[in-house]
Amino acid sequence: LTLEERLGSYVIEGTKEGLLPDLELALKQYTALEVINGPLMAGMSEVGRLFNNNELIVAEVLQSAEVMKASVAYLEQFMEKDETAVKGKIILATVKGDVHDIGKNLVEIILSNNGYKIINLGIKVPPEQIIEAFRREQPDAIGLSGLLVKSAQQMVITAQDLKLAGINAPILVGGAALTRKFTKTRIGPEYDGLVLYAKDAMNGLDIANQISD
Ligand code: B1M
């Protein structure tokens, strides 16, 4: 197997044996983020495909997620850091009913490496908890993540509840089940402030930078 194939297969097989030496090797050719977005994400997509075909069970997907998390935790130290003054404060949450947090945590790493103070509320976060955190922290924006189809609908509900609470700070949304179109036509109209869709974590950073400019 090539190095790239091996990196993907650690995620697919859910094994960490040999992972660290291969990550070190990969860093000689790629940036930390390229390793994540390339071979590791390719492995995760394959896990999603196999799971969808009933060729993997949840316990196996969990092991794949562990490998992805361990890789990101190791690679984090090699990511570019912008040590300039704080650009803003952002609350992050995976919406109610959804436990997927690898993407959200990647967004946290990238934003905090680039001058943002992040308040990470974790997973399965109901709107009430986001509203409470908003009042306490007074952030510049709210980031919502969700991977399940029902999470897209939960984002609509969350936006409605935030509006009812009188909140109109920009909302940044992302996650596999979401599209730009859904964001624009279904979430946006339910909210008084901006609702912006990010296709990946770097795009999330670009959008955060645009908002904070
Ligand atoms: Co789940 N799962 N899962 N899962 N899982 C999906 C999402 C699924 C598509 C797999 C499939 O069937 N093909 C499917 C959803 C189907 C649907 O809704 N139609 C699914 C399912 C069905 C489920 C369960 C229901 C399974 C079950 O129990 N029977 C269950 C749900 C539990 C729940 O949430 N209530 C479940 C559970 C799990 C595990 C716990 C085993 C594990 C998650 C572990 C964890 O996160 N701690 C897991 C995993 C790993 C996946 C897949 C395989 C991979 C997700 C992932 O981590 N990707 C996933 C299939 C897939 O996505 N291909 C799948 C890597 C990550 C870096 O990408 O999170 O997309 P992602 O983030 C991206 C972008 O989306 C974006 O940036 C990141 C890249 O830079 N982004 C943002 C994300 N959030 C953002 C926020 C932003 C900006 C950008 O701003 C705020």
Short mmCIF file of C-alpha atoms and ligand atoms in Angstrom, two decimals:
data_model
loop_
_atom_site.label_atom_id
_atom_site.label_comp_id
_atom_site.label_asym_id
_atom_site.label_seq_id
_atom_site.Cartn_x
_atom_site.Cartn_y
_atom_site.Cartn_z
CA LEU A 1 0.00 0.00 0.00
CA THR A 2 1.08 3.59 -0.59
CA LEU A 3 1.41 5.89 2.41
CA GLU A 4 -1.90 7.56 1.52
CA GLU A 5 -3.67 4.20 1.29
CA ARG A 6 -2.19 3.10 4.61
CA LEU A 7 -3.43 6.29 6.30
CA GLY A 8 -6.91 5.71 4.95
CA SER A 9 -6.84 2.09 6.04
CA TYR A 10 -6.03 2.92 9.68
CA VAL A 11 -9.34 4.79 9.76
CA ILE A 12 -11.22 2.11 7.83
CA GLU A 13 -9.84 -0.76 9.91
CA GLY A 14 -10.08 1.21 13.16
CA THR A 15 -6.52 0.36 14.14
CA LYS A 16 -3.74 2.58 15.49
CA GLU A 17 -0.92 0.10 14.91
CA GLY A 18 1.68 1.88 12.82
CA LEU A 19 -0.40 5.06 12.69
CA LEU A 20 2.03 7.46 14.39
CA PRO A 21 5.10 6.61 12.28
CA ASP A 22 2.99 6.97 9.14
CA LEU A 23 1.59 10.32 10.29
CA GLU A 24 5.18 11.50 10.87
CA LEU A 25 6.11 10.31 7.41
CA ALA A 26 3.12 12.08 5.89
CA LEU A 27 4.15 15.36 7.52
CA LYS A 28 7.33 15.32 5.44
CA GLN A 29 5.19 15.70 2.31
CA TYR A 30 1.96 17.31 3.44
CA THR A 31 0.73 19.90 5.91
CA ALA A 32 -1.21 18.59 8.92
CA LEU A 33 -4.46 19.84 7.42
CA GLU A 34 -3.74 18.21 4.06
CA VAL A 35 -3.26 14.88 5.84
CA ILE A 36 -6.66 15.27 7.52
CA ASN A 37 -8.54 16.55 4.49
CA GLY A 38 -6.89 14.05 2.12
CA PRO A 39 -6.21 10.44 3.15
CA LEU A 40 -7.88 10.50 6.59
CA MET A 41 -11.13 12.02 5.27
CA ALA A 42 -11.04 9.58 2.33
CA GLY A 43 -10.89 6.76 4.89
CA MET A 44 -13.81 8.25 6.80
CA SER A 45 -15.90 8.53 3.61
CA GLU A 46 -15.23 4.85 2.95
CA VAL A 47 -16.32 4.05 6.52
CA GLY A 48 -19.54 5.96 5.84
CA ARG A 49 -20.08 4.02 2.62
CA LEU A 50 -19.44 0.63 4.24
CA PHE A 51 -21.67 1.51 7.18
CA ASN A 52 -24.41 2.53 4.80
CA ASN A 53 -24.12 -0.87 3.07
CA ASN A 54 -24.36 -2.65 6.42
CA GLU A 55 -20.79 -3.86 6.04
CA LEU A 56 -19.75 -2.18 9.31
CA ILE A 57 -21.50 -2.03 12.66
CA VAL A 58 -21.66 1.01 14.97
CA ALA A 59 -18.95 -0.39 17.27
CA GLU A 60 -16.58 -0.56 14.29
CA VAL A 61 -17.44 2.96 13.18
CA LEU A 62 -16.69 4.10 16.73
CA GLN A 63 -13.22 2.60 16.45
CA SER A 64 -12.71 4.42 13.16
CA ALA A 65 -13.78 7.62 14.89
CA GLU A 66 -11.19 6.92 17.63
CA VAL A 67 -8.43 6.64 15.04
CA MET A 68 -9.56 9.88 13.38
CA LYS A 69 -9.64 11.67 16.75
CA ALA A 70 -6.20 10.34 17.74
CA SER A 71 -4.79 11.45 14.38
CA VAL A 72 -6.27 14.94 14.67
CA ALA A 73 -5.02 15.20 18.28
CA TYR A 74 -1.49 14.32 17.13
CA LEU A 75 -1.56 16.56 14.05
CA GLU A 76 -2.92 19.57 15.93
CA GLN A 77 0.54 20.59 17.19
CA PHE A 78 1.76 20.94 13.59
CA MET A 79 -1.04 23.18 12.41
CA GLU A 80 -0.36 26.79 11.59
CA LYS A 81 -1.06 29.17 14.41
CA ASP A 82 -1.86 32.83 14.15
CA GLU A 83 -0.84 34.35 17.46
CA THR A 84 -2.42 37.76 16.81
CA ALA A 85 -4.97 39.38 19.08
CA VAL A 86 -8.32 37.70 19.67
CA LYS A 87 -10.54 38.23 16.62
CA GLY A 88 -13.74 37.21 18.32
CA LYS A 89 -15.56 34.75 20.49
CA ILE A 90 -17.61 31.90 19.02
CA ILE A 91 -19.87 29.33 20.67
CA LEU A 92 -19.79 25.90 19.04
CA ALA A 93 -22.30 23.08 19.47
CA THR A 94 -23.42 19.87 17.84
CA VAL A 95 -27.20 20.24 17.76
CA LYS A 96 -29.72 18.37 19.90
CA GLY A 97 -30.03 14.66 19.10
CA ASP A 98 -26.67 14.40 17.33
CA VAL A 99 -23.46 12.92 18.77
CA HIS A 100 -21.10 13.49 15.82
CA ASP A 101 -18.32 15.79 16.94
CA ILE A 102 -15.17 15.14 14.92
CA GLY A 103 -16.00 17.87 12.39
CA LYS A 104 -17.05 20.33 15.07
CA ASN A 105 -13.86 19.70 17.03
CA LEU A 106 -11.81 20.25 13.88
CA VAL A 107 -13.59 23.58 13.45
CA GLU A 108 -12.67 24.39 17.06
CA ILE A 109 -8.99 23.63 16.47
CA ILE A 110 -8.82 25.67 13.28
CA LEU A 111 -10.68 28.67 14.68
CA SER A 112 -8.75 28.71 17.95
CA ASN A 113 -5.45 28.39 16.07
CA ASN A 114 -6.47 31.47 14.13
CA GLY A 115 -7.29 33.94 16.84
CA TYR A 116 -10.79 32.97 17.99
CA LYS A 117 -11.83 32.19 21.52
CA ILE A 118 -14.05 29.13 21.34
CA ILE A 119 -16.66 28.03 23.82
CA ASN A 120 -17.33 24.40 22.87
CA LEU A 121 -20.67 23.28 24.31
CA GLY A 122 -20.22 19.68 23.17
CA ILE A 123 -22.76 17.33 21.60
CA LYS A 124 -26.57 16.96 21.71
CA VAL A 125 -26.91 20.59 22.75
CA PRO A 126 -30.55 21.76 23.02
CA PRO A 127 -31.44 25.34 21.99
CA GLU A 128 -32.03 26.37 25.65
CA GLN A 129 -28.43 25.59 26.47
CA ILE A 130 -27.17 27.60 23.50
CA ILE A 131 -29.33 30.56 24.52
CA GLU A 132 -28.06 30.35 28.10
CA ALA A 133 -24.43 30.19 26.91
CA PHE A 134 -25.06 33.10 24.55
CA ARG A 135 -26.33 35.28 27.39
CA ARG A 136 -23.42 34.31 29.61
CA GLU A 137 -20.63 34.57 27.04
CA GLN A 138 -21.89 37.30 24.68
CA PRO A 139 -20.13 35.71 21.67
CA ASP A 140 -19.75 37.32 18.23
CA ALA A 141 -21.20 34.27 16.47
CA ILE A 142 -22.76 30.86 17.05
CA GLY A 143 -21.51 27.76 15.23
CA LEU A 144 -23.82 24.76 14.80
CA SER A 145 -22.76 21.36 13.56
CA GLY A 146 -24.89 18.34 12.65
CA LEU A 147 -24.44 15.26 10.49
CA LEU A 148 -27.78 13.53 10.62
CA VAL A 149 -30.60 14.42 8.24
CA LYS A 150 -32.78 15.22 11.28
CA SER A 151 -30.05 17.61 12.49
CA ALA A 152 -30.68 19.89 9.54
CA GLN A 153 -34.28 20.22 10.78
CA GLN A 154 -32.98 20.70 14.32
CA MET A 155 -30.98 23.67 13.06
CA VAL A 156 -34.20 25.25 11.81
CA ILE A 157 -35.73 24.78 15.27
CA THR A 158 -32.60 26.11 16.96
CA ALA A 159 -32.65 29.23 14.74
CA GLN A 160 -36.34 29.78 15.58
CA ASP A 161 -35.65 29.47 19.32
CA LEU A 162 -32.67 31.81 19.16
CA LYS A 163 -34.82 34.37 17.34
CA LEU A 164 -37.58 34.03 19.96
CA ALA A 165 -34.91 34.69 22.61
CA GLY A 166 -34.08 37.95 20.82
CA ILE A 167 -30.70 36.77 19.55
CA ASN A 168 -29.52 37.89 16.11
CA ALA A 169 -25.76 37.26 16.10
CA PRO A 170 -24.45 35.51 12.95
CA ILE A 171 -24.92 31.73 12.86
CA LEU A 172 -22.38 29.53 11.12
CA VAL A 173 -23.70 26.09 10.16
CA GLY A 174 -21.95 23.00 8.85
CA GLY A 175 -22.10 19.22 8.63
CA ALA A 176 -22.68 16.44 6.16
CA ALA A 177 -26.49 16.56 5.98
CA LEU A 178 -26.57 20.27 5.27
CA THR A 179 -26.39 22.21 2.00
CA ARG A 180 -26.02 25.86 1.09
CA LYS A 181 -29.51 25.74 -0.41
CA PHE A 182 -31.12 24.30 2.75
CA THR A 183 -29.32 26.93 4.82
CA LYS A 184 -30.58 29.73 2.58
CA THR A 185 -34.14 28.57 2.02
CA ARG A 186 -34.98 26.79 5.27
CA ILE A 187 -32.83 28.11 8.12
CA GLY A 188 -32.19 31.71 7.01
CA PRO A 189 -35.87 32.76 6.79
CA GLU A 190 -36.46 31.60 10.38
CA TYR A 191 -33.81 33.91 11.84
CA ASP A 192 -33.24 37.65 12.14
CA GLY A 193 -29.47 37.62 11.69
CA LEU A 194 -27.07 36.14 9.13
CA VAL A 195 -27.04 32.35 8.65
CA LEU A 196 -23.96 31.19 6.79
CA TYR A 197 -23.10 27.74 5.49
CA ALA A 198 -19.54 26.37 5.69
CA LYS A 199 -18.67 23.31 3.62
CA ASP A 200 -15.60 22.47 5.72
CA ALA A 201 -13.58 23.78 8.64
CA MET A 202 -11.30 26.02 6.54
CA ASN A 203 -14.33 27.53 4.85
CA GLY A 204 -15.71 28.07 8.37
CA LEU A 205 -12.58 30.07 9.20
CA ASP A 206 -12.93 32.18 6.02
CA ILE A 207 -16.52 32.97 6.94
CA ALA A 208 -15.64 33.78 10.56
CA ASN A 209 -12.96 36.15 9.26
CA GLN A 210 -15.46 37.85 6.97
CA ILE A 211 -17.93 38.31 9.81
CA SER A 212 -15.30 39.69 12.19
CA ASP A 213 -13.79 42.13 9.64
CO1 B1M B 1 -22.70 8.22 12.28
N1 B1M B 1 -23.80 8.58 10.70
N2 B1M B 1 -24.27 7.58 13.24
N3 B1M B 1 -21.47 7.81 13.71
N4 B1M B 1 -21.32 8.59 11.08
C1 B1M B 1 -23.16 9.28 9.58
C2 B1M B 1 -23.32 10.79 9.67
C3 B1M B 1 -23.94 8.64 8.35
C4 B1M B 1 -23.99 9.55 7.09
C5 B1M B 1 -23.32 7.28 8.00
C6 B1M B 1 -24.05 6.53 6.90
O1 B1M B 1 -25.07 5.95 7.11
N5 B1M B 1 -23.52 6.54 5.71
C7 B1M B 1 -25.36 8.37 8.97
C8 B1M B 1 -26.38 9.53 8.87
C9 B1M B 1 -27.52 9.20 7.94
C10 B1M B 1 -28.61 10.20 7.97
O2 B1M B 1 -28.90 10.95 8.86
N6 B1M B 1 -29.30 10.17 6.88
C11 B1M B 1 -24.98 8.08 10.41
C12 B1M B 1 -25.82 7.37 11.33
C13 B1M B 1 -27.07 6.78 10.74
C14 B1M B 1 -25.49 7.21 12.69
C15 B1M B 1 -26.33 6.53 13.79
C16 B1M B 1 -27.84 6.83 13.75
C17 B1M B 1 -26.04 5.03 13.73
C18 B1M B 1 -26.82 4.17 14.69
O3 B1M B 1 -26.73 4.32 15.87
N7 B1M B 1 -27.57 3.27 14.12
C19 B1M B 1 -25.68 7.11 15.07
C20 B1M B 1 -26.31 8.47 15.43
C21 B1M B 1 -26.21 8.81 16.85
C22 B1M B 1 -26.69 10.22 17.08
O4 B1M B 1 -26.10 11.18 16.61
N8 B1M B 1 -27.77 10.36 17.83
C23 B1M B 1 -24.27 7.34 14.59
C24 B1M B 1 -23.16 7.24 15.41
C25 B1M B 1 -21.85 7.40 14.96
C26 B1M B 1 -20.63 7.10 15.84
C27 B1M B 1 -20.82 7.48 17.31
C28 B1M B 1 -20.31 5.63 15.73
C29 B1M B 1 -19.51 7.92 15.07
C30 B1M B 1 -19.34 9.37 15.58
C31 B1M B 1 -18.22 9.53 16.56
C32 B1M B 1 -17.98 10.98 16.90
O5 B1M B 1 -18.24 11.90 16.14
N9 B1M B 1 -17.46 11.18 18.08
C33 B1M B 1 -20.11 8.02 13.66
C34 B1M B 1 -19.36 8.35 12.49
C35 B1M B 1 -17.85 8.43 12.67
C36 B1M B 1 -19.98 8.60 11.23
C37 B1M B 1 -19.31 8.84 9.85
C38 B1M B 1 -18.84 7.50 9.33
C39 B1M B 1 -18.15 9.83 9.80
C40 B1M B 1 -18.42 11.21 10.41
C41 B1M B 1 -17.11 11.97 10.61
O6 B1M B 1 -16.60 12.06 11.71
N10 B1M B 1 -16.52 12.48 9.52
C42 B1M B 1 -20.53 9.44 9.03
C43 B1M B 1 -20.44 9.17 7.55
C44 B1M B 1 -19.83 10.33 6.77
O7 B1M B 1 -19.92 11.48 7.16
N11 B1M B 1 -19.27 10.01 5.67
C45 B1M B 1 -21.69 9.00 9.82
C46 B1M B 1 -15.26 13.21 9.57
C47 B1M B 1 -15.50 14.69 9.94
C48 B1M B 1 -14.18 15.47 9.97
O8 B1M B 1 -16.34 15.22 8.96
O9 B1M B 1 -18.15 15.82 10.62
O10 B1M B 1 -18.60 15.91 8.12
P1 B1M B 1 -17.67 16.06 9.27
O11 B1M B 1 -17.13 17.56 9.29
C49 B1M B 1 -16.69 18.21 8.11
C50 B1M B 1 -17.76 19.08 7.45
O12 B1M B 1 -19.05 18.51 7.53
C51 B1M B 1 -17.62 20.41 8.10
O13 B1M B 1 -16.21 20.48 8.40
C52 B1M B 1 -15.64 19.19 8.52
C53 B1M B 1 -14.45 19.05 7.59
O14 B1M B 1 -13.54 20.08 7.69
N12 B1M B 1 -18.34 20.74 9.32
C54 B1M B 1 -18.49 22.04 9.72
C55 B1M B 1 -18.92 19.97 10.26
N13 B1M B 1 -19.46 20.71 11.22
C56 B1M B 1 -19.21 21.99 10.92
C57 B1M B 1 -19.54 23.17 11.60
C58 B1M B 1 -19.14 24.38 11.03
C59 B1M B 1 -18.41 24.40 9.84
C60 B1M B 1 -18.09 23.24 9.17
O15 B1M B 1 -19.38 25.56 11.59
C61 B1M B 1 -19.97 25.62 12.86
#
